[in-house]
Amino acid sequence: MPLVTTTEMFKKAYDGGYAIGAFNVNNMEIVQGITEAAKEVNAPLILQVSKGARAYANHTYLMKLVEAAILETGLPIALHLDHGDTFELCKSCIDGGFTSVMIDASSKSFQENIQLTRQVVEYAHDHGVVVEAELGTLAGIEDEVQVSVEDSSYTRPEEVEEFVSKTGCDSLAIAIGTSHGAYKFKPGTKPQLRFDVLEEVSRRLPGFPIVLHGSSSVPQEYVRMINENGGNMPGAIGVPEDQLRKAASMSVCKINIDSDLRLAMTGTIRQFFKEHPDKFDPREYLKPARANIKELVKHKLINVLGCDGKA
Ligand code: G3H
Ligand code: 13P
Ligand code: ZN
């Protein structure tokens, strides 16, 4: 099976009340951990590559790793550019075989966002590629861009119909209180997503797939594993999984997870070195890290996204 777009996946997810997991990939062990989990539970997948990941690992290496994953699993997999910030970057990924791109012009004015998104949509659709756009600004860190909580803003539902009809985008990322990274909510406060905003967006865009970025739950067992083995991440807090499950049962068809994979990998490796300070073979510490990524992703696919058995 070749790489697929997200069109069919999102239609089934919308109708079925579940979401597709969009996991960020940077290297072979991460690709293997995610795709082995999806194979075991027969889940469709979106593997996504940020600008930084592409600079780190190289377009061709990532492309070939994902092609290898398709050969090994036989699953429907979409390859997506995460947070594309220019037309040129989106074009390069489209020309290089990605089946989906995000143009993130959410930090620009409404009109500039429409213009740039429209330009990417025209090129993408001419090449059989789908486009995710964003309205509203998430707090946190993406690539080198840091957005403070004060500068973040929820999506304004009254803008979504005009935005989608003028741009022709295929899915829309909205801001309802999630944020990038491992420090999403103030310690001691109760994390709560703005389901009222999501409901109003969905009412205005019936049948249209919504995307949630910044959706790591920051598993405390991995934060502990990091902190107990030489790390220092106090106050790392994520989005409660039951709220993500609820969003997945609504119009949210794509849920982005990256930080949780990083925490699982780093926690496992830190613990490995605490227990085996004499070891230096990368295969020995990457193997348990990959195994824990696999377990984490399996848990997400079954208990958070609800997309097991849907491939
Ligand atoms: O939204 C950001 C993703 O977690 C990608 O992060 O730009 O550091 O690769 P990155
Ligand atoms: P997290 O930092 O919550 O994993 O979000 C990842 C993301 O939104 C990638 O685009
Ligand atoms: Zn994101």
Tab-separated table of C-alpha atoms and ligand atoms in Angstrom:
chain	number	residue	atom	x	y	z
A	1	MET	CA	0.000	0.000	0.000
A	2	PRO	CA	1.360	3.479	-0.862
A	3	LEU	CA	1.196	6.483	1.473
A	4	VAL	CA	-2.390	7.720	1.782
A	5	THR	CA	-3.904	11.152	2.346
A	6	THR	CA	-6.014	11.838	5.420
A	7	THR	CA	-9.293	12.343	3.515
A	8	GLU	CA	-10.703	8.860	4.004
A	9	MET	CA	-9.230	8.519	7.515
A	10	PHE	CA	-10.895	11.733	8.683
A	11	LYS	CA	-14.265	10.876	7.168
A	12	LYS	CA	-14.339	7.540	8.992
A	13	ALA	CA	-13.017	9.090	12.210
A	14	TYR	CA	-15.611	11.869	12.132
A	15	ASP	CA	-18.462	9.424	11.575
A	16	GLY	CA	-17.065	6.877	14.015
A	17	GLY	CA	-16.417	9.258	16.935
A	18	TYR	CA	-12.697	8.627	17.189
A	19	ALA	CA	-9.489	10.439	16.193
A	20	ILE	CA	-6.333	9.536	14.303
A	21	GLY	CA	-3.055	9.845	16.213
A	22	ALA	CA	-0.530	12.179	14.584
A	23	PHE	CA	2.840	11.328	16.066
A	24	ASN	CA	6.039	13.290	15.393
A	25	VAL	CA	8.962	11.296	14.043
A	26	ASN	CA	12.657	12.151	14.132
A	27	ASN	CA	14.530	8.851	13.863
A	28	MET	CA	14.233	5.130	13.213
A	29	GLU	CA	13.463	4.008	16.770
A	30	ILE	CA	10.580	6.479	17.064
A	31	VAL	CA	9.128	5.392	13.699
A	32	GLN	CA	9.440	1.739	14.729
A	33	GLY	CA	7.928	2.200	18.198
A	34	ILE	CA	4.882	4.041	16.803
A	35	THR	CA	4.268	1.788	13.820
A	36	GLU	CA	4.753	-1.490	15.716
A	37	ALA	CA	2.109	-0.303	18.199
A	38	ALA	CA	-0.293	0.627	15.391
A	39	LYS	CA	0.266	-2.714	13.709
A	40	GLU	CA	-0.546	-4.616	16.897
A	41	VAL	CA	-3.857	-2.835	17.342
A	42	ASN	CA	-4.603	-2.333	13.609
A	43	ALA	CA	-4.836	1.456	13.718
A	44	PRO	CA	-4.481	3.982	10.873
A	45	LEU	CA	-1.671	6.474	11.443
A	46	ILE	CA	-0.404	9.930	10.638
A	47	LEU	CA	3.366	10.285	10.950
A	48	GLN	CA	4.393	13.911	10.994
A	49	VAL	CA	7.648	15.705	10.432
A	50	SER	CA	8.399	19.213	11.687
A	51	LYS	CA	10.757	21.638	9.975
A	52	GLY	CA	13.245	20.879	12.747
A	53	ALA	CA	12.896	17.110	12.302
A	54	ARG	CA	13.469	17.468	8.571
A	55	ALA	CA	16.575	19.557	9.207
A	56	TYR	CA	17.808	17.009	11.781
A	57	ALA	CA	17.176	13.733	9.974
A	58	ASN	CA	16.964	14.798	6.293
A	59	HIS	CA	13.858	14.540	4.094
A	60	THR	CA	14.969	11.410	2.247
A	61	TYR	CA	15.890	9.433	5.372
A	62	LEU	CA	12.521	10.195	6.952
A	63	MET	CA	10.675	9.399	3.743
A	64	LYS	CA	12.443	6.035	3.427
A	65	LEU	CA	11.849	5.179	7.103
A	66	VAL	CA	8.140	5.793	6.645
A	67	GLU	CA	8.096	3.773	3.410
A	68	ALA	CA	9.791	0.945	5.320
A	69	ALA	CA	7.118	1.184	8.023
A	70	ILE	CA	4.385	0.803	5.396
A	71	LEU	CA	6.108	-2.266	3.949
A	72	GLU	CA	6.479	-3.791	7.417
A	73	THR	CA	2.962	-3.040	8.674
A	74	GLY	CA	0.693	-2.779	5.615
A	75	LEU	CA	-1.173	-0.007	7.462
A	76	PRO	CA	-2.723	3.106	5.918
A	77	ILE	CA	-0.181	5.796	6.839
A	78	ALA	CA	-0.215	9.493	5.900
A	79	LEU	CA	3.024	11.481	5.925
A	80	HIS	CA	2.397	15.035	7.077
A	81	LEU	CA	4.432	18.227	7.373
A	82	ASP	CA	3.869	19.631	10.872
A	83	HIS	CA	3.821	23.446	11.241
A	84	GLY	CA	4.997	24.402	7.771
A	85	ASP	CA	5.682	28.128	7.980
A	86	THR	CA	6.280	29.063	4.333
A	87	PHE	CA	4.890	28.211	0.903
A	88	GLU	CA	8.376	27.038	-0.139
A	89	LEU	CA	8.645	24.517	2.720
A	90	CYS	CA	5.174	23.132	1.968
A	91	LYS	CA	5.989	22.927	-1.747
A	92	SER	CA	9.233	21.113	-1.053
A	93	CYS	CA	7.421	18.485	1.058
A	94	ILE	CA	4.649	18.105	-1.535
A	95	ASP	CA	7.224	17.706	-4.329
A	96	GLY	CA	9.123	15.254	-2.114
A	97	GLY	CA	6.197	12.858	-1.641
A	98	PHE	CA	4.373	13.946	1.545
A	99	THR	CA	0.621	13.346	1.319
A	100	SER	CA	-0.426	16.086	3.721
A	101	VAL	CA	0.990	19.455	4.797
A	102	MET	CA	0.171	21.972	7.464
A	103	ILE	CA	0.568	25.633	6.680
A	104	ASP	CA	0.686	27.372	10.032
A	105	ALA	CA	0.101	31.061	9.429
A	106	SER	CA	-1.787	31.416	12.715
A	107	SER	CA	0.578	34.099	13.996
A	108	LYS	CA	-0.218	36.327	10.984
A	109	SER	CA	-3.276	38.544	10.559
A	110	PHE	CA	-6.560	36.859	9.577
A	111	GLN	CA	-6.277	38.109	5.976
A	112	GLU	CA	-2.605	37.110	5.625
A	113	ASN	CA	-3.406	33.696	7.081
A	114	ILE	CA	-6.153	33.264	4.459
A	115	GLN	CA	-3.858	34.380	1.626
A	116	LEU	CA	-0.921	32.118	2.466
A	117	THR	CA	-3.153	29.147	3.266
A	118	ARG	CA	-5.014	29.606	-0.051
A	119	GLN	CA	-1.696	29.653	-1.957
A	120	VAL	CA	-0.604	26.369	-0.338
A	121	VAL	CA	-4.032	24.763	-0.875
A	122	GLU	CA	-3.956	25.549	-4.612
A	123	TYR	CA	-0.534	23.964	-5.080
A	124	ALA	CA	-1.295	21.009	-2.788
A	125	HIS	CA	-4.650	20.139	-4.352
A	126	ASP	CA	-3.114	20.281	-7.836
A	127	HIS	CA	-0.748	17.563	-6.592
A	128	GLY	CA	-3.277	15.384	-4.736
A	129	VAL	CA	-2.095	16.546	-1.304
A	130	VAL	CA	-4.324	17.737	1.557
A	131	VAL	CA	-3.788	20.806	3.743
A	132	GLU	CA	-4.244	21.506	7.444
A	133	ALA	CA	-4.462	25.164	8.471
A	134	GLU	CA	-4.608	26.855	11.888
A	135	LEU	CA	-6.733	29.591	13.433
A	136	GLY	CA	-5.945	30.771	16.955
A	137	THR	CA	-2.580	30.631	18.694
A	138	LEU	CA	-1.318	27.947	21.050
A	139	ALA	CA	1.090	28.709	23.858
A	140	GLY	CA	4.396	26.805	24.071
A	141	ILE	CA	7.350	26.027	21.838
A	142	GLU	CA	7.253	24.916	18.170
A	143	ASP	CA	10.548	24.698	16.359
A	144	GLU	CA	12.352	27.837	17.513
A	145	VAL	CA	9.159	29.851	18.075
A	146	GLN	CA	8.091	30.364	21.702
A	147	VAL	CA	4.579	31.726	22.382
A	148	SER	CA	3.836	32.847	25.941
A	149	VAL	CA	0.512	32.058	27.636
A	150	GLU	CA	-0.349	35.799	27.516
A	151	ASP	CA	0.185	35.914	23.735
A	152	SER	CA	-1.816	32.754	23.034
A	153	SER	CA	-5.465	33.122	22.046
A	154	TYR	CA	-8.442	30.830	21.642
A	155	THR	CA	-9.886	30.346	18.168
A	156	ARG	CA	-12.773	32.734	17.442
A	157	PRO	CA	-15.631	30.520	16.203
A	158	GLU	CA	-17.178	33.419	14.281
A	159	GLU	CA	-14.145	33.375	11.928
A	160	VAL	CA	-14.061	29.707	10.965
A	161	GLU	CA	-16.670	29.581	8.175
A	162	GLU	CA	-15.101	32.469	6.250
A	163	PHE	CA	-11.613	31.020	6.786
A	164	VAL	CA	-12.480	27.531	5.560
A	165	SER	CA	-14.539	28.679	2.581
A	166	LYS	CA	-11.951	31.230	1.428
A	167	THR	CA	-8.916	28.957	1.861
A	168	GLY	CA	-10.347	25.583	0.826
A	169	CYS	CA	-8.281	23.892	3.555
A	170	ASP	CA	-9.080	20.237	4.329
A	171	SER	CA	-8.812	20.362	8.130
A	172	LEU	CA	-8.464	23.071	10.751
A	173	ALA	CA	-6.325	23.201	13.881
A	174	ILE	CA	-7.951	25.252	16.623
A	175	ALA	CA	-6.821	26.615	19.971
A	176	ILE	CA	-9.015	25.494	22.891
A	177	GLY	CA	-6.438	25.464	25.697
A	178	THR	CA	-3.882	22.871	24.643
A	179	SER	CA	-0.276	24.003	24.196
A	180	HIS	CA	3.023	22.632	22.975
A	181	GLY	CA	5.680	21.113	25.224
A	182	ALA	CA	5.667	19.558	28.683
A	183	TYR	CA	4.503	22.548	30.767
A	184	LYS	CA	0.931	23.095	29.674
A	185	PHE	CA	-0.885	24.190	32.822
A	186	LYS	CA	0.133	25.946	36.023
A	187	PRO	CA	0.826	23.438	38.835
A	188	GLY	CA	-2.096	23.460	41.283
A	189	THR	CA	-4.647	24.601	38.682
A	190	LYS	CA	-7.225	22.311	37.103
A	191	PRO	CA	-6.550	21.735	33.375
A	192	GLN	CA	-9.730	22.357	31.413
A	193	LEU	CA	-10.129	22.537	27.635
A	194	ARG	CA	-12.684	24.980	26.176
A	195	PHE	CA	-15.280	22.515	24.908
A	196	ASP	CA	-17.682	25.417	24.374
A	197	VAL	CA	-15.331	26.779	21.679
A	198	LEU	CA	-14.991	23.332	20.081
A	199	GLU	CA	-18.780	22.863	20.073
A	200	GLU	CA	-19.401	26.228	18.455
A	201	VAL	CA	-16.717	25.601	15.797
A	202	SER	CA	-18.254	22.189	15.032
A	203	ARG	CA	-21.744	23.666	14.819
A	204	ARG	CA	-20.506	26.166	12.245
A	205	LEU	CA	-18.519	23.560	10.258
A	206	PRO	CA	-20.671	20.419	10.202
A	207	GLY	CA	-18.744	17.333	9.095
A	208	PHE	CA	-15.434	19.218	8.934
A	209	PRO	CA	-12.356	17.624	10.590
A	210	ILE	CA	-10.846	19.563	13.479
A	211	VAL	CA	-7.262	19.113	14.693
A	212	LEU	CA	-5.811	19.460	18.177
A	213	HIS	CA	-2.144	20.311	18.567
A	214	GLY	CA	-0.310	20.282	21.883
A	215	SER	CA	-2.114	17.158	23.043
A	216	SER	CA	0.492	15.319	25.064
A	217	SER	CA	-0.680	14.206	28.485
A	218	VAL	CA	2.793	14.285	30.044
A	219	PRO	CA	2.689	10.891	31.835
A	220	GLN	CA	3.867	11.452	35.371
A	221	GLU	CA	5.658	8.087	35.521
A	222	TYR	CA	8.073	9.357	32.862
A	223	VAL	CA	8.449	12.771	34.480
A	224	ARG	CA	9.326	10.912	37.705
A	225	MET	CA	11.720	8.626	35.839
A	226	ILE	CA	13.486	11.712	34.479
A	227	ASN	CA	13.526	13.557	37.810
A	228	GLU	CA	14.742	10.508	39.755
A	229	ASN	CA	17.588	9.880	37.345
A	230	GLY	CA	19.380	13.185	37.151
A	231	GLY	CA	16.757	15.266	35.298
A	232	ASN	CA	14.998	18.401	36.432
A	233	MET	CA	11.429	18.828	35.146
A	234	PRO	CA	9.302	19.923	38.095
A	235	GLY	CA	5.778	21.079	37.254
A	236	ALA	CA	5.519	19.272	33.925
A	237	ILE	CA	1.748	18.860	33.359
A	238	GLY	CA	-0.244	17.765	30.296
A	239	VAL	CA	-3.773	17.543	28.940
A	240	PRO	CA	-5.970	15.062	30.857
A	241	GLU	CA	-6.573	12.003	28.710
A	242	ASP	CA	-10.303	11.897	29.413
A	243	GLN	CA	-10.660	15.364	27.881
A	244	LEU	CA	-8.795	14.233	24.754
A	245	ARG	CA	-11.055	11.182	24.552
A	246	LYS	CA	-14.087	13.455	24.726
A	247	ALA	CA	-12.662	15.711	21.966
A	248	ALA	CA	-11.990	12.618	19.816
A	249	SER	CA	-15.629	11.567	20.185
A	250	MET	CA	-16.653	14.994	18.858
A	251	SER	CA	-15.387	16.665	15.651
A	252	VAL	CA	-11.676	16.301	16.470
A	253	CYS	CA	-10.243	13.849	13.923
A	254	LYS	CA	-6.484	14.384	14.431
A	255	ILE	CA	-4.654	14.623	17.754
A	256	ASN	CA	-0.963	15.624	17.762
A	257	ILE	CA	1.435	13.954	20.167
A	258	ASP	CA	5.165	14.587	20.348
A	259	SER	CA	6.278	15.531	23.875
A	260	ASP	CA	4.984	12.266	25.379
A	261	LEU	CA	7.221	10.285	23.013
A	262	ARG	CA	10.203	12.431	24.007
A	263	LEU	CA	9.453	11.914	27.709
A	264	ALA	CA	9.146	8.136	27.277
A	265	MET	CA	12.397	7.962	25.349
A	266	THR	CA	14.373	10.249	27.637
A	267	GLY	CA	12.990	8.786	30.882
A	268	THR	CA	13.812	5.267	29.758
A	269	ILE	CA	17.345	6.160	28.675
A	270	ARG	CA	18.062	8.105	31.873
A	271	GLN	CA	16.926	5.145	33.953
A	272	PHE	CA	18.965	2.754	31.828
A	273	PHE	CA	22.139	4.712	32.469
A	274	LYS	CA	21.445	4.972	36.202
A	275	GLU	CA	21.172	1.158	36.293
A	276	HIS	CA	23.979	0.487	33.805
A	277	PRO	CA	26.564	3.273	34.071
A	278	ASP	CA	29.126	1.068	32.345
A	279	LYS	CA	27.165	0.496	29.109
A	280	PHE	CA	27.768	2.444	25.920
A	281	ASP	CA	26.178	0.446	23.085
A	282	PRO	CA	23.316	2.602	21.654
A	283	ARG	CA	21.339	-0.543	20.803
A	284	GLU	CA	21.184	-1.445	24.475
A	285	TYR	CA	19.589	1.825	25.591
A	286	LEU	CA	17.544	2.529	22.448
A	287	LYS	CA	15.879	-0.884	22.617
A	288	PRO	CA	13.980	-0.265	25.897
A	289	ALA	CA	13.288	3.313	24.797
A	290	ARG	CA	11.657	2.032	21.599
A	291	ALA	CA	9.705	-0.590	23.574
A	292	ASN	CA	8.313	2.068	25.927
A	293	ILE	CA	7.345	4.327	23.006
A	294	LYS	CA	5.460	1.357	21.594
A	295	GLU	CA	3.577	0.762	24.878
A	296	LEU	CA	2.762	4.455	25.220
A	297	VAL	CA	1.433	4.673	21.647
A	298	LYS	CA	-0.645	1.507	22.089
A	299	HIS	CA	-2.234	3.054	25.147
A	300	LYS	CA	-3.014	6.276	23.223
A	301	LEU	CA	-4.474	4.428	20.227
A	302	ILE	CA	-6.794	2.321	22.376
A	303	ASN	CA	-7.686	4.501	25.350
A	304	VAL	CA	-7.332	8.090	24.143
A	305	LEU	CA	-7.929	8.134	20.381
A	306	GLY	CA	-10.212	5.106	20.126
A	307	CYS	CA	-8.825	4.237	16.679
A	308	ASP	CA	-7.751	0.643	17.381
A	309	GLY	CA	-9.206	-1.802	14.872
A	310	LYS	CA	-9.984	1.000	12.393
A	311	ALA	CA	-7.182	0.496	9.834
B	1	G3H	O1	4.698	21.346	17.567
B	1	G3H	C1	5.877	21.076	17.655
B	1	G3H	C2	6.319	19.652	17.583
B	1	G3H	O2	6.387	19.094	18.868
B	1	G3H	C3	7.622	19.546	16.836
B	1	G3H	O3	8.667	19.992	17.626
B	1	G3H	O4	9.781	21.591	16.087
B	1	G3H	O5	10.970	20.649	18.083
B	1	G3H	O6	10.483	19.199	16.091
B	1	G3H	P1	10.077	20.384	16.931
B	2	13P	P1	2.856	18.161	22.282
B	2	13P	O1	4.019	19.058	22.585
B	2	13P	O2	1.765	18.338	23.289
B	2	13P	O3	3.252	16.751	22.130
B	2	13P	O4	2.241	18.645	20.878
B	2	13P	C1	2.791	18.208	19.673
B	2	13P	C2	2.264	18.934	18.498
B	2	13P	O5	1.284	19.651	18.554
B	2	13P	C3	2.961	18.770	17.233
B	2	13P	O6	2.477	19.617	16.241
B	3	ZN	ZN	1.731	21.471	16.938
